[in-house]
Coordinates of C-alpha atoms in Angstrom, one line a residue:
M26 CA -19.2 -22.2 1.3
K27 CA -18.7 -25.7 2.6
R28 CA -20.6 -26.5 5.8
T29 CA -18.4 -27.4 8.8
Y30 CA -20.0 -29.7 11.3
T31 CA -18.9 -29.8 15.0
D32 CA -18.5 -33.0 16.9
N33 CA -21.5 -32.0 19.0
E34 CA -23.7 -31.8 15.8
R35 CA -22.6 -35.2 14.7
T36 CA -23.2 -36.7 18.1
K37 CA -26.8 -35.4 18.0
N38 CA -27.6 -37.0 14.6
P39 CA -28.3 -40.7 15.3
L40 CA -27.5 -41.5 11.6
A41 CA -24.0 -40.0 11.7
F42 CA -22.1 -43.2 12.2
S43 CA -19.5 -44.8 10.0
G44 CA -21.7 -47.8 9.1
Y45 CA -24.6 -45.7 7.8
S46 CA -23.2 -45.6 4.3
W47 CA -23.7 -49.3 4.2
V48 CA -27.3 -48.9 5.3
I49 CA -27.7 -46.7 2.2
V50 CA -26.3 -49.5 0.1
G51 CA -29.0 -51.8 1.5
I52 CA -31.7 -49.4 0.7
S53 CA -30.4 -48.9 -2.8
A54 CA -30.4 -52.7 -3.3
L55 CA -34.0 -52.7 -2.0
I56 CA -35.0 -50.0 -4.5
L57 CA -33.4 -52.0 -7.3
F58 CA -35.2 -55.1 -6.2
F59 CA -38.5 -53.3 -6.4
S60 CA -37.8 -52.0 -9.9
G61 CA -38.6 -55.7 -10.7
P62 CA -42.3 -55.4 -11.5
G63 CA -41.4 -53.1 -14.4
Q64 CA -38.5 -55.1 -15.6
T65 CA -38.7 -57.3 -18.7
Y66 CA -37.9 -60.5 -16.7
N67 CA -41.2 -60.0 -14.9
V68 CA -43.3 -58.7 -17.8
S69 CA -42.2 -61.7 -20.0
V70 CA -44.0 -64.2 -17.8
F71 CA -47.3 -62.3 -18.3
I72 CA -47.0 -62.1 -22.1
N73 CA -48.4 -65.5 -23.1
S74 CA -51.4 -65.1 -20.8
Y75 CA -52.3 -61.8 -22.6
I76 CA -51.8 -63.4 -26.0
E77 CA -53.9 -66.5 -25.1
S78 CA -56.7 -64.7 -23.2
E79 CA -57.1 -61.7 -25.5
G80 CA -56.2 -63.2 -28.8
W81 CA -53.6 -60.5 -29.6
S82 CA -50.6 -61.4 -31.9
R83 CA -47.1 -61.6 -30.5
S84 CA -46.1 -58.7 -32.9
A85 CA -48.9 -56.5 -31.6
V86 CA -48.0 -57.1 -27.9
S87 CA -44.3 -56.6 -28.8
G88 CA -45.2 -53.3 -30.6
F89 CA -47.2 -52.0 -27.6
Y90 CA -44.3 -52.8 -25.3
S91 CA -41.7 -51.2 -27.6
M92 CA -43.7 -48.0 -28.1
A93 CA -44.4 -47.7 -24.4
T94 CA -40.8 -48.3 -23.5
L95 CA -39.6 -45.8 -26.1
I96 CA -41.8 -43.0 -24.7
A97 CA -40.7 -43.9 -21.2
G98 CA -37.1 -43.6 -22.3
L99 CA -37.5 -40.2 -23.8
L100 CA -38.8 -38.9 -20.5
M101 CA -36.0 -40.3 -18.4
P102 CA -34.0 -37.1 -18.3
L103 CA -37.0 -35.5 -16.6
S104 CA -36.8 -38.1 -13.9
G105 CA -33.1 -37.5 -13.5
R106 CA -33.7 -33.7 -13.0
W107 CA -36.4 -34.5 -10.4
I108 CA -34.0 -36.7 -8.5
D109 CA -31.3 -34.0 -8.6
G110 CA -33.7 -31.3 -7.6
K111 CA -35.9 -33.0 -5.0
G112 CA -33.5 -35.6 -3.7
H113 CA -33.7 -39.4 -3.3
R114 CA -35.4 -39.2 0.1
L115 CA -38.6 -37.6 -1.4
M116 CA -38.6 -39.1 -4.8
T117 CA -38.1 -42.8 -3.7
P118 CA -41.5 -43.0 -1.8
V119 CA -43.2 -40.9 -4.5
I120 CA -42.0 -43.1 -7.4
A121 CA -42.6 -46.4 -5.5
T122 CA -46.2 -45.3 -4.8
L123 CA -46.8 -44.4 -8.4
L124 CA -45.3 -47.8 -9.5
A125 CA -47.7 -49.5 -7.1
A126 CA -50.6 -47.6 -8.8
A127 CA -49.3 -48.8 -12.2
C128 CA -49.3 -52.4 -11.0
I129 CA -53.0 -52.0 -9.9
W130 CA -53.7 -50.6 -13.4
M131 CA -52.1 -53.7 -15.0
S132 CA -54.4 -55.9 -12.9
F133 CA -57.5 -54.5 -14.8
M134 CA -56.2 -55.2 -18.3
K135 CA -59.0 -55.4 -20.8
S136 CA -58.0 -53.6 -24.0
P137 CA -55.0 -52.7 -26.1
W138 CA -54.9 -49.1 -25.1
M139 CA -54.9 -50.1 -21.4
L140 CA -52.0 -52.4 -22.1
M141 CA -50.1 -49.7 -23.8
V142 CA -50.7 -47.2 -21.0
G143 CA -49.8 -49.9 -18.4
F144 CA -46.6 -50.8 -20.2
F145 CA -45.6 -47.1 -20.3
M146 CA -46.2 -46.7 -16.5
I147 CA -44.3 -49.7 -15.3
R148 CA -41.4 -49.1 -17.7
F149 CA -41.0 -45.4 -16.8
L150 CA -41.5 -45.9 -13.1
G151 CA -40.0 -49.4 -12.6
Q152 CA -37.3 -50.1 -15.2
G153 CA -36.5 -46.5 -15.6
S154 CA -37.0 -44.3 -12.5
M155 CA -36.6 -46.9 -9.7
S156 CA -33.4 -48.1 -11.4
L157 CA -32.2 -44.6 -11.7
L158 CA -32.8 -43.9 -8.0
S159 CA -30.8 -46.9 -7.0
S160 CA -27.9 -46.3 -9.4
T161 CA -27.5 -42.6 -8.4
L162 CA -28.0 -43.0 -4.6
T163 CA -25.1 -45.3 -3.8
P164 CA -22.4 -43.3 -5.7
Q165 CA -23.4 -40.2 -3.6
W166 CA -22.1 -42.1 -0.6
F167 CA -19.0 -43.7 -2.0
V168 CA -15.9 -42.7 -3.9
R169 CA -12.9 -44.9 -3.1
K170 CA -15.1 -48.0 -2.3
R171 CA -17.6 -47.3 -5.1
G172 CA -17.0 -50.5 -7.0
I173 CA -17.7 -52.8 -4.1
A174 CA -20.6 -50.6 -2.9
L175 CA -22.3 -50.8 -6.3
S176 CA -21.6 -54.5 -6.5
L177 CA -23.6 -54.9 -3.2
T178 CA -26.3 -52.7 -4.5
A179 CA -26.5 -54.8 -7.6
L180 CA -27.5 -57.8 -5.4
G181 CA -30.9 -56.2 -5.2
G182 CA -31.3 -56.6 -8.9
V183 CA -29.9 -60.1 -8.7
A184 CA -32.4 -61.1 -6.1
G185 CA -35.2 -59.5 -8.1
S186 CA -34.3 -61.3 -11.3
A187 CA -34.0 -64.6 -9.4
M188 CA -37.2 -64.3 -7.4
I189 CA -39.7 -62.1 -9.1
P190 CA -40.3 -64.1 -12.4
V191 CA -40.6 -67.3 -10.4
I192 CA -43.1 -65.8 -7.9
S193 CA -45.1 -64.1 -10.7
N194 CA -45.2 -67.3 -12.7
R195 CA -46.5 -69.2 -9.7
L196 CA -49.1 -66.5 -8.9
I197 CA -50.3 -66.4 -12.5
T198 CA -50.6 -70.2 -12.7
N199 CA -52.5 -70.5 -9.4
Y200 CA -54.5 -67.2 -9.1
G201 CA -54.2 -65.3 -12.5
P202 CA -52.3 -62.3 -13.7
A203 CA -54.5 -59.7 -11.9
F204 CA -53.6 -61.2 -8.5
A205 CA -49.9 -61.2 -9.3
W206 CA -49.9 -57.5 -10.2
R207 CA -51.8 -56.6 -7.0
F208 CA -49.4 -58.7 -5.0
W209 CA -46.4 -56.5 -6.1
A210 CA -48.4 -53.3 -5.5
L211 CA -49.0 -54.3 -1.9
L212 CA -45.3 -55.0 -1.3
L213 CA -44.3 -51.7 -2.8
L214 CA -46.7 -49.8 -0.6
G215 CA -45.9 -51.9 2.5
I216 CA -42.1 -52.1 2.3
M217 CA -40.5 -49.7 -0.2
V218 CA -42.5 -46.6 0.5
P219 CA -41.9 -46.4 4.3
A220 CA -38.3 -47.7 4.0
G221 CA -37.4 -45.0 1.5
W222 CA -38.8 -42.1 3.6
L223 CA -37.4 -43.3 6.9
L224 CA -33.9 -44.5 6.0
I225 CA -32.7 -42.5 3.0
R226 CA -30.5 -39.4 3.3
N227 CA -29.6 -37.8 0.0
R228 CA -25.8 -37.2 0.6
P229 CA -23.5 -38.0 3.5
E230 CA -22.7 -34.3 3.8
E231 CA -26.3 -33.8 5.0
I232 CA -25.6 -35.5 8.3
G233 CA -22.0 -34.3 8.8
M234 CA -20.3 -37.2 7.0
G235 CA -18.1 -37.7 3.9
P236 CA -18.1 -40.5 1.3
D237 CA -17.0 -44.0 2.1
G238 CA -18.4 -44.0 5.7
M239 CA -16.0 -41.3 6.9
M240 CA -16.9 -38.5 9.2
A241 CA -16.5 -35.0 7.7
Y242 CA -13.1 -34.3 9.3
E243 CA -11.8 -37.7 8.2
N244 CA -13.1 -37.0 4.7
E245 CA -11.1 -33.8 4.4
Q246 CA -7.9 -35.6 5.4
Q247 CA -8.6 -38.3 2.8
L248 CA -9.5 -35.9 0.0
S249 CA -6.1 -34.3 0.4
Q250 CA -4.4 -37.6 -0.2
M251 CA -6.7 -38.9 -3.0
P252 CA -5.0 -37.4 -6.1
H253 CA -1.7 -39.2 -5.3
Q254 CA -3.6 -42.4 -4.5
Q255 CA -5.7 -42.3 -7.5
E256 CA -2.7 -42.0 -9.8
N257 CA -1.7 -45.5 -8.7
L258 CA -5.1 -47.1 -9.2
P259 CA -5.8 -47.8 -12.8
G260 CA -9.6 -48.2 -12.2
R261 CA -9.9 -44.8 -10.5
V262 CA -10.3 -41.3 -11.9
H263 CA -10.0 -37.9 -10.3
E264 CA -13.3 -36.6 -8.9
A265 CA -12.3 -33.0 -8.1
H266 CA -14.7 -31.7 -10.9
D267 CA -18.4 -32.4 -11.0
W268 CA -19.2 -32.2 -14.7
T269 CA -22.4 -30.4 -15.7
P270 CA -24.7 -32.2 -18.2
G271 CA -23.6 -29.6 -20.8
E272 CA -19.9 -30.3 -20.2
A273 CA -20.4 -34.1 -20.3
M274 CA -22.3 -33.9 -23.6
K275 CA -19.2 -32.3 -25.2
T276 CA -17.1 -35.3 -24.6
R277 CA -16.7 -38.3 -26.9
A278 CA -16.8 -40.7 -23.9
F279 CA -20.3 -39.5 -23.0
W280 CA -21.7 -40.5 -26.4
M281 CA -19.8 -43.8 -26.6
M282 CA -21.1 -44.6 -23.1
L283 CA -24.7 -44.0 -24.3
F284 CA -24.1 -46.4 -27.2
C285 CA -22.7 -49.0 -24.8
M286 CA -25.8 -48.7 -22.7
L287 CA -28.2 -49.0 -25.6
I288 CA -26.7 -52.2 -27.1
P289 CA -27.1 -54.7 -24.2
S290 CA -30.5 -53.2 -23.2
M291 CA -31.8 -53.8 -26.8
I292 CA -30.5 -57.3 -27.0
N293 CA -31.2 -58.5 -23.5
T294 CA -34.8 -57.1 -23.6
G295 CA -35.5 -58.7 -27.0
I296 CA -34.3 -62.1 -25.8
T297 CA -35.8 -61.9 -22.3
F298 CA -39.2 -60.6 -23.5
H299 CA -39.5 -63.6 -25.8
M300 CA -37.7 -66.1 -23.5
V301 CA -40.8 -68.2 -23.0
S302 CA -41.3 -68.5 -26.7
I303 CA -37.6 -69.1 -27.4
I304 CA -37.5 -71.9 -24.9
G305 CA -40.8 -73.2 -26.1
E306 CA -39.4 -73.4 -29.6
K307 CA -36.9 -75.9 -28.2
G308 CA -39.6 -78.0 -26.6
F309 CA -39.5 -76.7 -23.0
D310 CA -42.3 -75.0 -21.0
S311 CA -42.6 -71.7 -19.3
S312 CA -41.4 -73.1 -15.9
F313 CA -38.0 -73.9 -17.5
A314 CA -37.9 -70.4 -19.1
A315 CA -38.5 -68.9 -15.6
L316 CA -35.7 -71.2 -14.3
I317 CA -33.3 -69.9 -16.9
L318 CA -34.0 -66.3 -15.8
S319 CA -33.4 -67.4 -12.2
I320 CA -30.1 -69.0 -13.0
Y321 CA -29.0 -65.7 -14.5
A322 CA -29.5 -64.3 -11.0
M323 CA -27.9 -67.1 -9.1
V324 CA -24.7 -66.7 -11.1
Q325 CA -24.7 -63.0 -10.7
L326 CA -24.6 -63.3 -6.9
P327 CA -20.9 -64.4 -6.6
V328 CA -19.7 -62.7 -9.8
T329 CA -21.1 -59.3 -8.7
F330 CA -18.5 -59.2 -5.9
L331 CA -15.7 -60.0 -8.4
A332 CA -17.0 -57.3 -10.7
G333 CA -16.9 -54.7 -8.0
W334 CA -13.3 -55.5 -7.2
L335 CA -12.4 -55.4 -10.9
C336 CA -14.0 -52.0 -11.3
D337 CA -12.0 -50.6 -8.4
H338 CA -8.7 -51.9 -9.8
Y339 CA -8.9 -51.8 -13.6
R340 CA -10.0 -49.4 -16.3
V341 CA -13.7 -49.6 -16.6
H342 CA -13.9 -49.0 -20.3
R343 CA -11.6 -52.0 -21.0
L344 CA -13.7 -54.2 -18.7
K345 CA -16.7 -53.1 -20.7
A346 CA -15.0 -54.1 -24.0
F347 CA -14.3 -57.6 -22.6
N348 CA -17.8 -58.0 -21.5
F349 CA -19.3 -57.3 -24.9
G350 CA -17.4 -60.4 -26.0
L351 CA -19.2 -62.4 -23.4
L352 CA -22.5 -61.1 -24.6
A353 CA -21.8 -62.3 -28.2
V354 CA -20.9 -65.7 -26.9
S355 CA -24.1 -65.9 -24.8
M356 CA -26.2 -65.0 -27.9
L357 CA -24.7 -67.8 -29.9
M358 CA -25.3 -70.2 -27.1
V359 CA -29.0 -69.4 -26.7
L360 CA -29.4 -69.8 -30.4
Y361 CA -27.7 -73.2 -30.9
S362 CA -28.2 -74.9 -27.5
P363 CA -30.6 -77.8 -28.1
S364 CA -30.7 -79.4 -24.6
R365 CA -31.6 -78.4 -21.1
L366 CA -27.9 -78.8 -20.0
L367 CA -26.6 -76.5 -22.7
L368 CA -29.3 -73.9 -22.0
I369 CA -28.3 -73.9 -18.4
V370 CA -24.7 -73.3 -19.4
Y371 CA -26.0 -70.4 -21.5
A372 CA -27.7 -69.0 -18.4
L373 CA -24.4 -69.3 -16.5
V374 CA -22.4 -67.4 -19.2
H375 CA -25.2 -64.7 -19.5
G376 CA -25.3 -64.4 -15.7
I377 CA -21.5 -63.6 -15.6
Y378 CA -22.0 -61.1 -18.4
S379 CA -25.0 -59.4 -16.6
A380 CA -23.1 -59.1 -13.3
I381 CA -20.1 -57.3 -14.9
D382 CA -22.4 -55.1 -17.0
S383 CA -24.5 -54.0 -14.1
V384 CA -21.6 -53.1 -11.8
S385 CA -19.4 -51.6 -14.4
T386 CA -22.2 -49.3 -15.7
G387 CA -22.9 -48.1 -12.2
V388 CA -19.2 -47.2 -11.6
W389 CA -18.6 -45.8 -15.1
W390 CA -20.8 -42.6 -14.9
P391 CA -19.8 -41.2 -11.5
N392 CA -16.1 -42.1 -12.1
Y393 CA -16.1 -40.1 -15.3
F394 CA -18.5 -37.2 -14.4
G395 CA -18.7 -36.9 -10.6
R396 CA -21.6 -36.8 -8.1
R397 CA -23.2 -33.4 -8.2
Y398 CA -25.2 -33.8 -11.4
L399 CA -25.2 -37.5 -11.5
G400 CA -29.0 -37.8 -11.7
S401 CA -29.3 -35.6 -14.8
I402 CA -26.3 -37.2 -16.5
R403 CA -27.2 -40.7 -15.6
G404 CA -30.8 -39.9 -16.6
M405 CA -29.7 -39.4 -20.2
G406 CA -27.8 -42.7 -19.9
M407 CA -31.1 -44.3 -18.8
T408 CA -32.8 -42.8 -21.8
A409 CA -30.4 -44.7 -24.0
M410 CA -30.9 -47.9 -22.0
V411 CA -34.7 -47.6 -22.1
I412 CA -34.7 -46.7 -25.8
G413 CA -32.6 -49.8 -26.3
S414 CA -35.1 -51.9 -24.5
A415 CA -37.8 -50.4 -26.6
L416 CA -36.0 -51.4 -29.8
G417 CA -35.5 -55.0 -28.7
P418 CA -38.8 -56.8 -28.5
L419 CA -40.4 -55.7 -31.8
P420 CA -37.8 -57.0 -34.3
F421 CA -37.8 -60.3 -32.4
G422 CA -41.6 -60.5 -32.6
I423 CA -41.6 -59.6 -36.3
A424 CA -38.9 -62.1 -37.1
F425 CA -40.8 -64.9 -35.4
D426 CA -44.1 -64.0 -37.1
T427 CA -42.2 -63.9 -40.4
F428 CA -39.8 -66.8 -40.3
G429 CA -41.3 -68.9 -37.5
N430 CA -38.1 -68.9 -35.4
Y431 CA -35.5 -66.5 -33.9
Q432 CA -32.4 -67.6 -35.7
F433 CA -32.2 -64.8 -38.3
I434 CA -32.8 -61.9 -35.8
I435 CA -30.2 -63.2 -33.3
L436 CA -27.6 -63.6 -36.0
V437 CA -28.3 -60.0 -37.2
M438 CA -28.1 -58.7 -33.6
L439 CA -24.5 -60.1 -33.2
I440 CA -23.3 -57.0 -35.1
F441 CA -24.0 -54.8 -32.1
P442 CA -21.8 -56.5 -29.4
L443 CA -18.9 -56.1 -31.9
A444 CA -19.7 -52.4 -32.3
G445 CA -20.0 -52.0 -28.5
F446 CA -16.5 -53.6 -28.1
L447 CA -15.0 -50.9 -30.2
A448 CA -17.0 -48.1 -28.7
A449 CA -15.8 -49.1 -25.2
L450 CA -12.2 -49.3 -26.2
I451 CA -12.1 -45.7 -27.4
S452 CA -13.8 -44.3 -24.3
P453 CA -11.1 -43.5 -21.7
P454 CA -11.9 -41.0 -18.9
P455 CA -12.4 -37.5 -20.3
V456 CA -10.3 -34.6 -18.9
L457 CA -11.9 -31.1 -18.7
N458 CA -10.1 -28.1 -20.0
H459 CA -11.3 -25.5 -17.4
I460 CA -10.5 -22.6 -19.7
S461 CA -12.6 -23.6 -22.7
G462 CA -14.9 -26.1 -21.0
Q463 CA -14.0 -28.6 -23.7
E464 CA -12.7 -32.1 -23.4
E465 CA -8.9 -32.3 -23.8

């Protein structure tokens, strides 16, 4: 039975005010920022120091990273079930603490097995679980304003990709990689852990509110109007039904969405992981490679708002198809751009692509499958994403060791954005047949 809150109960809860949903957006953005130590854009700036100091080959380090990431990806549904069962308020400080411990582990790197274990921990906890926390918390608090809310959440990732590789590169240059990892561990423990526990509430209903910053009684009035309103919004779908993971897995859209998450993760991780080497092949140093990664983020900042508006007003699967075209263009640009200026243009194009991809992915899952089991369903999506990121670095590393450049592998990888374009186009919102439990 749905809980009814009195005006007196809402008055007693200091968090039950209309703006608190936007506080949640801020916390989600902070979580996404602090996924950064486990993201490839951060790890990439450590790779050359490991190769040079330990004498490991690029293929070996790529293999460690790919294997660790693959194992992490296979465990992501477990993380999703934990989040659904225990809630974001508990799991955020727990996962942030474990990620800090993983950073400390990385600061003591002495052998290949330690590197493998460290890669697994930062990928499972950082790139996987922290990102999953962020991407599933905001949709719990928004329905009609979900696109713009997720675009603001994505700014945490934008800030992370802009700041973290630059900071890590500076710390490595001046103090060494061990100091850099310990720096991020300290920030996780000092900022993310207390913020998560003190400020997160799992769902608006817990404090007598409804989605989109409405009080509970306002939400009931709005819900009665939503079916009519949603019919007139091409980007919106009905959310009356919360799909279970089993129901979602019976739909074509679910599997096409998994494929559309795997592709960009594989390509982006492969290129970003070897970005220092790709840029070095063109005659530029690691500082310029870090600048390229930062330009990604600077472009994402304004485009993220546009992406949120587009997701609220247009069919998300069509927006995804368009974005795969941008990914193909950016791949050709990084391959054939010989000068600093053209590489900066590449970074601009890729930044636009990344902003649209981040926001549209965040909107896609809750719009299609609802809020109740979002952690478990999105956890399976994160598995596809993390597996994709596991598949990316190794073929790039092998291609470089074999051919001495990245031209062949980038040209081969162009097949996948074309496949993603087609997969997105044939993935409109599923409709549940309540009698059979099958997709109509």
